[in-house]
Amino acid sequence: GAVVSQHPSWVICKSGTSVKIECRSLDFQATTMFWYRQFPKQSLMLMATSNEGSKATYEQGVEKDKFLINHASLTLSTLTVTSAHPEDSSFYICSAPDWQGANQPQHFGDGTRLSIL
Amino acid sequence: QKEVEQDPGPLSVPEGAIVSLNCTYSNSAFQYFMWYRQYSRKGPELLMYTYSSGNKEDGRFTAQVDKSSKYISLFIRDSQPSDSATYLCAMRWGGGSNYKLTFGKGTLLTVNP
């Protein structure tokens, strides 16, 4: 089945640094990918929709300049958390719909645990 | 009222029990319904994906959709300790490629050996 790979799985860094998270579709092309954020014991909250070759679409309340999204190819989307602060610590997950068939469900990566000290 | 309501539990059952997980929703535009399983510190894993009302079975799992009542269920038969995880229901509008999922809060399930 479709596989979505996310890297790194865990990152710890100092406040003020920028962190880049990669999301790859391994055996299918993804013109659209989604980025979610999940706090402990909470559900997934959609942050933005990443579109190959065009600007990302951000959900209300998500800072575009804080969370930079780039979707440079059909298999790779990146999320950069700029000037990260402790409140940005969270579990970030990407997903992509499988285009091997119409109206296919989303497949998720294993997430990136971000800890800002 | 939230678009998708799901009892967060926690739910604890003995091994071999039948587990029933449920979600209700308010938006009649939802057409596709999914159940995901999420282990701790992992991404959600797709379990079931349904479109129409009725039942869909896959091994020990049965997904049930009642669009008239705006109610979906996931049944797990002969539950195993390895089924211990958080179960998330998710829904989306129909058609196209740029679609968004709306998730329930997730139900934490523990199956005790």
XYZ file of C-alpha atoms in Angstrom:
230
model
C 0.000 0.000 0.000
C 0.874 3.662 -0.178
C 3.581 4.771 2.204
C 4.352 8.230 3.491
C 7.744 8.758 5.088
C 8.471 11.580 7.491
C 11.869 12.732 8.743
C 13.164 13.329 11.342
C 11.075 11.372 13.817
C 12.299 13.391 16.782
C 14.185 16.640 17.096
C 15.288 18.662 20.082
C 16.659 22.127 19.568
C 17.229 25.441 21.269
C 14.749 28.268 21.226
C 15.237 30.578 18.254
C 16.465 27.976 15.787
C 14.626 26.855 12.659
C 13.659 23.243 12.099
C 12.836 21.570 8.794
C 10.603 18.498 8.593
C 10.378 16.416 5.409
C 7.407 14.435 4.146
C 7.835 12.038 1.225
C 5.421 9.854 -0.670
C 7.420 6.703 -1.385
C 5.481 4.836 -4.044
C 3.037 7.351 -5.441
C 2.926 10.948 -6.564
C 1.242 13.458 -4.297
C 0.216 16.797 -5.751
C -1.335 17.603 -2.410
C -0.044 16.930 1.070
C -1.407 17.998 4.425
C 0.342 19.100 7.590
C -1.208 18.494 11.001
C -0.292 19.310 14.553
C -1.255 17.160 17.499
C -0.981 18.004 21.182
C -0.918 15.247 23.829
C -4.259 13.472 24.140
C -5.747 15.725 21.500
C -6.914 15.068 17.975
C -5.160 16.148 14.800
C -5.515 19.785 13.837
C -4.974 20.672 10.187
C -2.387 23.413 9.803
C -2.072 23.758 6.050
C -2.525 22.160 2.663
C 0.656 21.846 0.633
C 0.236 22.098 -3.138
C 2.931 21.036 -5.594
C 4.119 23.993 -7.617
C 2.017 26.598 -5.849
C 1.572 28.296 -2.495
C 0.318 26.419 0.502
C -3.131 27.095 1.907
C -3.083 27.791 5.636
C -5.879 27.240 8.110
C -7.212 30.138 10.098
C -4.946 31.067 12.971
C -1.814 29.422 11.547
C 1.032 31.874 10.954
C 2.345 31.606 7.417
C 5.668 33.208 8.262
C 6.136 30.908 11.202
C 5.381 27.656 9.422
C 6.931 27.734 5.959
C 5.771 25.063 3.556
C 7.470 24.094 0.319
C 6.187 21.439 -2.086
C 8.903 21.407 -4.721
C 8.236 18.000 -6.247
C 5.471 15.450 -6.569
C 6.958 13.347 -3.789
C 8.297 15.869 -1.279
C 6.819 18.531 0.949
C 8.729 20.306 3.715
C 7.559 22.195 6.779
C 10.009 24.646 8.351
C 9.254 25.945 11.814
C 11.093 29.266 11.894
C 12.526 30.803 15.056
C 11.005 28.022 17.110
C 9.943 28.648 20.690
C 8.849 26.257 23.460
C 5.174 26.786 22.580
C 5.918 25.286 19.148
C 6.783 21.979 20.787
C 4.312 19.441 19.473
C 3.824 16.363 17.306
C 3.738 17.284 13.610
C 2.266 14.824 11.126
C 1.966 14.935 7.354
C -0.388 13.041 5.097
C -1.085 12.543 1.416
C -3.979 11.061 -0.543
C -3.136 8.009 -2.592
C -3.750 8.791 -6.271
C -3.727 5.228 -7.412
C -7.464 5.492 -7.466
C -10.147 8.147 -7.317
C -11.215 9.449 -3.943
C -8.603 7.503 -2.060
C -8.067 8.095 1.645
C -5.146 9.917 3.185
C -2.081 8.044 4.365
C -0.083 9.460 7.234
C 3.575 9.635 8.067
C 4.804 8.530 11.470
C 5.099 12.070 12.727
C 7.878 14.283 14.036
C 8.150 15.032 17.705
C 9.519 18.547 18.093
C 10.872 19.678 21.453
C 12.086 23.241 21.821
C 14.204 23.960 24.890
C -21.697 21.849 18.574
C -18.575 20.357 17.031
C -18.829 18.819 13.599
C -17.627 15.423 14.824
C -18.191 14.075 18.311
C -16.291 11.092 19.675
C -16.151 9.889 23.247
C -12.473 10.060 24.258
C -12.848 7.219 26.773
C -10.643 5.708 28.036
C -12.162 2.337 27.261
C -10.749 -0.781 28.916
C -11.843 -4.296 27.918
C -10.619 -7.849 28.517
C -8.942 -9.760 25.711
C -11.475 -11.425 23.420
C -14.200 -8.851 24.023
C -16.154 -7.142 21.276
C -15.345 -3.442 21.167
C -17.728 -0.804 19.864
C -16.429 2.659 18.986
C -18.707 5.423 17.773
C -18.807 8.895 16.289
C -21.633 11.245 15.517
C -21.501 14.138 13.108
C -23.615 17.131 12.241
C -22.542 18.017 8.695
C -24.680 16.142 6.178
C -22.138 17.018 3.443
C -19.748 14.379 4.746
C -19.676 11.469 2.344
C -16.505 9.533 3.125
C -15.863 8.000 6.502
C -12.638 6.590 7.857
C -11.324 4.925 10.964
C -7.681 5.310 11.867
C -5.684 3.565 14.573
C -2.899 5.519 16.236
C -0.320 3.960 18.493
C 1.497 6.182 20.940
C 3.993 8.495 19.215
C 3.098 7.198 15.766
C 1.086 8.548 12.866
C -2.491 7.349 12.258
C -2.872 4.097 10.331
C -5.895 3.647 8.085
C -8.155 0.798 9.192
C -11.414 1.259 7.322
C -12.663 3.535 4.556
C -16.324 3.659 3.635
C -18.563 5.728 1.438
C -22.130 4.544 1.606
C -24.388 3.637 4.475
C -24.210 0.044 5.616
C -21.528 -2.309 6.851
C -18.017 -3.026 5.642
C -16.025 -5.885 7.075
C -12.276 -6.504 7.060
C -11.055 -9.345 9.215
C -11.925 -8.616 12.826
C -13.034 -5.075 12.010
C -16.477 -3.943 10.885
C -17.304 -0.362 9.991
C -20.890 0.755 10.039
C -22.313 3.969 8.611
C -25.823 5.301 9.166
C -26.110 8.517 7.215
C -29.734 9.071 8.201
C -28.704 9.188 11.856
C -25.296 10.755 11.142
C -23.667 8.001 13.135
C -20.707 5.751 12.406
C -19.298 2.813 14.321
C -16.276 0.561 14.366
C -16.584 -2.911 15.844
C -13.573 -4.989 16.807
C -14.204 -8.687 17.352
C -11.977 -10.932 19.442
C -9.997 -7.935 20.639
C -6.283 -8.435 21.277
C -3.796 -6.562 23.475
C -2.168 -5.361 20.242
C -5.403 -3.488 19.484
C -4.624 -1.147 22.387
C -4.339 2.268 20.758
C -6.251 5.459 20.093
C -8.959 5.116 17.449
C -9.825 8.189 15.425
C -12.845 8.622 13.222
C -12.442 10.983 10.285
C -14.777 12.324 7.625
C -14.628 14.422 4.517
C -16.784 16.002 1.880
C -17.092 14.170 -1.407
C -15.138 14.463 -4.616
C -11.972 16.075 -5.928
C -8.378 16.065 -4.821
C -8.115 18.969 -2.430
C -10.165 17.666 0.423
C -9.822 18.086 4.148
C -10.453 15.576 6.877
C -12.387 16.397 10.009
C -11.342 14.212 12.922
C -12.999 13.114 16.098
C -11.029 13.514 19.320
C -10.092 9.842 19.360
C -10.980 7.050 21.795
C -8.185 5.497 23.842
C -8.681 1.725 23.974
C -6.854 -0.682 26.252
C -7.276 -4.441 25.799
C -6.144 -6.282 28.899
C -4.634 -9.777 28.568
